[in-house]
Amino acid sequence: MSTVLYITAHPHDHQTSYSMAVGNEFIEAYREAHPDDEVIRLDLFKLDIPHIDADVFSGWGKLASGSSFDQLSDDEKAKVGRLGEIVDQYVAADKYVFVSPMWNFSFPPILKAYIDAVCVAGKSFKYTEQGIIGLLTDKKAIHIQASGGVYSEGPAAGFESGHSYLAKIMQFHGVPSFDGIFVEGMAAKPDQAQSIKEAAIEKAKEAAKTF
């Protein structure tokens, strides 16, 4: 049995959002194809994800210097402890499904906060004399991204900074399999928006069977 983190970064649900609509169809098809797997839904807009701030840095610094967790301030305990829970859940999972819109060529900032929470030395990667090595070499991931224009290819491809950044993070973590499903061009071609979504849904359903 595998554990799947279904990680969504959109304030709207599948009835309003293109990315969430395709993501919902993907995860339902996945459940049907893999009935014994556990799917954990993480709505990042509803989760407590501490930003890395002065309290976090000071808490980490104290722990690195030999202080116990009980010696941290209340704010340090709350933030450092919560970040630890997030990365431990991430590392323990087997598969990751990221769902996000493109906002200003990237993804919503809440997804960046989540990525910051799971990029932890000794957990998802490690430093060695030979360089940085990713530790999640037995995982796989997929990213479903929606955008009003077309950015996966063509003249605007150089502006795309969401999926490409997530691909770098997966490589950084050592994840050997990372794919993308793009729902794009709805604003550029509003008369084709429904057919674009339907085509992406069909692709998502097929991808879910072998994910």
Short mmCIF file of C-alpha atoms in Angstrom, two decimals:
data_model
loop_
_atom_site.label_atom_id
_atom_site.label_comp_id
_atom_site.label_asym_id
_atom_site.label_seq_id
_atom_site.Cartn_x
_atom_site.Cartn_y
_atom_site.Cartn_z
CA MET A 1 0.00 0.00 0.00
CA SER A 2 1.23 3.48 -0.88
CA THR A 3 0.50 6.81 0.80
CA VAL A 4 -0.34 9.69 -1.51
CA LEU A 5 -0.27 13.35 -0.55
CA TYR A 6 -2.83 15.23 -2.63
CA ILE A 7 -1.49 18.77 -2.23
CA THR A 8 -3.72 21.57 -3.52
CA ALA A 9 -2.80 25.25 -3.66
CA HIS A 10 -5.96 26.99 -4.80
CA PRO A 11 -8.49 28.97 -2.72
CA HIS A 12 -11.38 27.67 -4.88
CA ASP A 13 -12.81 24.18 -5.27
CA HIS A 14 -13.14 21.90 -8.28
CA GLN A 15 -16.40 23.51 -9.34
CA THR A 16 -14.71 26.86 -9.96
CA SER A 17 -11.03 26.17 -10.62
CA TYR A 18 -9.67 24.49 -13.74
CA SER A 19 -6.66 23.03 -11.93
CA MET A 20 -8.82 21.73 -9.10
CA ALA A 21 -11.34 20.23 -11.53
CA VAL A 22 -8.62 18.26 -13.29
CA GLY A 23 -6.96 17.39 -10.00
CA ASN A 24 -10.24 16.08 -8.59
CA GLU A 25 -10.73 13.82 -11.61
CA PHE A 26 -7.14 12.60 -11.31
CA ILE A 27 -7.43 11.66 -7.66
CA GLU A 28 -10.81 9.96 -8.13
CA ALA A 29 -9.40 7.92 -11.02
CA TYR A 30 -6.37 7.13 -8.84
CA ARG A 31 -8.56 5.87 -6.02
CA GLU A 32 -10.40 3.61 -8.45
CA ALA A 33 -7.17 2.23 -9.90
CA HIS A 34 -5.42 1.88 -6.52
CA PRO A 35 -8.17 1.15 -3.97
CA ASP A 36 -5.76 -0.03 -1.27
CA ASP A 37 -3.67 3.16 -1.23
CA GLU A 38 -4.17 5.91 1.33
CA VAL A 39 -4.85 9.39 -0.06
CA ILE A 40 -4.22 12.30 2.31
CA ARG A 41 -5.66 15.63 1.16
CA LEU A 42 -3.66 18.73 2.03
CA ASP A 43 -5.49 21.97 1.25
CA LEU A 44 -2.60 24.36 1.73
CA PHE A 45 -4.93 27.36 2.09
CA LYS A 46 -6.44 25.71 5.17
CA LEU A 47 -3.26 24.36 6.76
CA ASP A 48 -1.05 25.92 9.39
CA ILE A 49 2.23 26.35 7.51
CA PRO A 50 4.62 28.61 9.44
CA HIS A 51 6.78 30.88 7.35
CA ILE A 52 10.48 30.64 8.04
CA ASP A 53 11.01 33.74 10.18
CA ALA A 54 13.16 34.96 13.07
CA ASP A 55 11.50 32.58 15.55
CA VAL A 56 12.20 29.59 13.30
CA PHE A 57 15.82 30.56 12.72
CA SER A 58 16.42 31.17 16.42
CA GLY A 59 14.71 27.90 17.36
CA TRP A 60 16.73 25.93 14.84
CA GLY A 61 19.89 27.65 16.03
CA LYS A 62 19.24 26.74 19.65
CA LEU A 63 18.58 23.11 18.78
CA ALA A 64 21.75 22.97 16.67
CA SER A 65 23.69 24.37 19.64
CA GLY A 66 22.51 21.59 21.92
CA SER A 67 19.42 23.09 23.56
CA SER A 68 16.46 20.80 24.08
CA PHE A 69 13.09 21.46 22.45
CA ASP A 70 11.67 22.31 25.89
CA GLN A 71 14.15 25.17 26.19
CA LEU A 72 12.71 26.99 23.17
CA SER A 73 10.32 29.90 23.56
CA ASP A 74 6.61 29.26 23.07
CA ASP A 75 6.67 30.82 19.59
CA GLU A 76 9.77 28.84 18.63
CA LYS A 77 8.20 25.60 19.85
CA ALA A 78 4.97 26.20 17.95
CA LYS A 79 6.63 27.08 14.65
CA VAL A 80 9.58 24.68 14.71
CA GLY A 81 7.37 21.84 15.94
CA ARG A 82 4.78 22.41 13.23
CA LEU A 83 7.44 22.56 10.50
CA GLY A 84 8.79 19.27 11.78
CA GLU A 85 5.35 17.67 11.49
CA ILE A 86 5.00 18.87 7.90
CA VAL A 87 8.35 17.56 6.68
CA ASP A 88 7.93 14.23 8.51
CA GLN A 89 4.57 13.68 6.81
CA TYR A 90 6.10 14.59 3.45
CA VAL A 91 9.07 12.25 3.83
CA ALA A 92 6.87 9.38 5.00
CA ALA A 93 4.60 9.56 1.92
CA ASP A 94 5.27 7.60 -1.26
CA LYS A 95 3.69 9.82 -3.91
CA TYR A 96 2.93 13.51 -4.33
CA VAL A 97 0.19 15.10 -6.42
CA PHE A 98 0.58 18.89 -6.62
CA VAL A 99 -2.34 20.94 -7.95
CA SER A 100 -1.97 24.67 -8.54
CA PRO A 101 -2.89 27.56 -10.79
CA MET A 102 -0.32 29.79 -12.41
CA TRP A 103 -0.29 33.21 -10.77
CA ASN A 104 2.03 35.76 -12.36
CA PHE A 105 4.09 33.02 -14.05
CA SER A 106 4.47 30.93 -10.87
CA PHE A 107 2.26 29.30 -8.25
CA PRO A 108 0.51 30.80 -5.18
CA PRO A 109 2.87 31.77 -2.33
CA ILE A 110 1.31 29.21 -0.01
CA LEU A 111 2.88 26.46 -2.12
CA LYS A 112 6.29 28.12 -1.75
CA ALA A 113 5.75 28.13 2.02
CA TYR A 114 5.04 24.40 1.87
CA ILE A 115 8.13 23.76 -0.24
CA ASP A 116 10.23 25.71 2.25
CA ALA A 117 8.81 23.53 5.02
CA VAL A 118 9.82 20.27 3.33
CA CYS A 119 13.30 21.30 2.17
CA VAL A 120 15.13 20.21 5.30
CA ALA A 121 18.69 18.92 5.44
CA GLY A 122 18.78 15.39 6.80
CA LYS A 123 15.14 14.84 5.86
CA SER A 124 14.62 15.43 2.13
CA PHE A 125 18.28 16.00 1.19
CA LYS A 126 21.74 15.95 2.72
CA TYR A 127 25.08 17.68 2.28
CA THR A 128 28.07 15.51 1.41
CA GLU A 129 31.64 16.08 0.30
CA GLN A 130 30.48 15.19 -3.20
CA GLY A 131 27.69 17.76 -3.10
CA ILE A 132 24.00 17.76 -2.22
CA ILE A 133 22.20 14.42 -2.45
CA GLY A 134 18.41 14.00 -2.50
CA LEU A 135 17.08 11.44 -0.07
CA LEU A 136 13.65 10.72 -1.59
CA THR A 137 14.81 8.35 -4.30
CA ASP A 138 11.85 5.97 -3.92
CA LYS A 139 9.10 8.56 -4.51
CA LYS A 140 7.17 9.83 -7.52
CA ALA A 141 5.32 13.07 -8.17
CA ILE A 142 3.01 14.78 -10.64
CA HIS A 143 1.98 18.42 -11.00
CA ILE A 144 -1.33 19.62 -12.42
CA GLN A 145 -1.10 23.28 -13.41
CA ALA A 146 -3.72 25.56 -14.98
CA SER A 147 -3.02 28.85 -16.72
CA GLY A 148 -4.96 31.29 -18.86
CA GLY A 149 -2.23 31.35 -21.50
CA VAL A 150 -0.03 28.64 -22.96
CA TYR A 151 3.30 28.31 -21.16
CA SER A 152 4.32 24.65 -21.43
CA GLU A 153 5.57 25.34 -24.94
CA GLY A 154 5.72 28.07 -27.54
CA PRO A 155 6.86 31.71 -27.33
CA ALA A 156 5.80 32.21 -23.69
CA ALA A 157 7.50 29.07 -22.35
CA GLY A 158 10.42 31.09 -21.00
CA PHE A 159 8.07 32.87 -18.59
CA GLU A 160 6.89 29.65 -16.92
CA SER A 161 8.29 29.50 -13.38
CA GLY A 162 5.85 27.26 -11.51
CA HIS A 163 6.15 23.74 -12.89
CA SER A 164 9.80 24.28 -13.81
CA TYR A 165 10.61 25.34 -10.24
CA LEU A 166 8.78 22.36 -8.77
CA ALA A 167 10.72 20.12 -11.15
CA LYS A 168 13.96 21.51 -9.70
CA ILE A 169 12.75 20.86 -6.16
CA MET A 170 11.85 17.26 -7.00
CA GLN A 171 15.29 16.79 -8.54
CA PHE A 172 16.84 18.40 -5.44
CA HIS A 173 14.98 15.88 -3.27
CA GLY A 174 16.07 12.98 -5.47
CA VAL A 175 12.55 12.13 -6.69
CA PRO A 176 13.20 10.13 -9.88
CA SER A 177 9.77 10.45 -11.49
CA PHE A 178 8.06 13.81 -12.01
CA ASP A 179 5.42 14.55 -14.64
CA GLY A 180 3.16 17.45 -15.52
CA ILE A 181 -0.39 17.88 -16.76
CA PHE A 182 -1.12 21.35 -18.13
CA VAL A 183 -4.57 22.90 -18.39
CA GLU A 184 -3.79 26.00 -20.37
CA GLY A 185 -5.01 28.59 -22.85
CA MET A 186 -8.52 29.10 -21.49
CA ALA A 187 -8.19 32.89 -21.32
CA ALA A 188 -6.50 33.11 -24.70
CA LYS A 189 -9.18 30.93 -26.30
CA PRO A 190 -12.31 31.27 -24.14
CA ASP A 191 -14.49 29.58 -26.75
CA GLN A 192 -12.33 26.45 -26.33
CA ALA A 193 -12.09 26.53 -22.53
CA GLN A 194 -14.46 23.63 -21.96
CA SER A 195 -12.79 21.39 -24.52
CA ILE A 196 -9.36 22.26 -23.09
CA LYS A 197 -10.53 21.21 -19.63
CA GLU A 198 -12.11 18.00 -20.92
CA ALA A 199 -8.94 17.04 -22.78
CA ALA A 200 -6.85 17.65 -19.65
CA ILE A 201 -9.28 15.55 -17.58
CA GLU A 202 -8.95 12.63 -19.96
CA LYS A 203 -5.18 12.89 -19.81
CA ALA A 204 -5.32 13.05 -16.02
CA LYS A 205 -7.50 9.96 -15.77
CA GLU A 206 -5.09 7.99 -17.93
CA ALA A 207 -2.08 9.20 -15.95
CA ALA A 208 -3.75 8.22 -12.67
CA LYS A 209 -3.96 4.58 -13.69
CA THR A 210 -0.20 4.12 -13.77
CA PHE A 211 0.87 6.71 -11.21
#
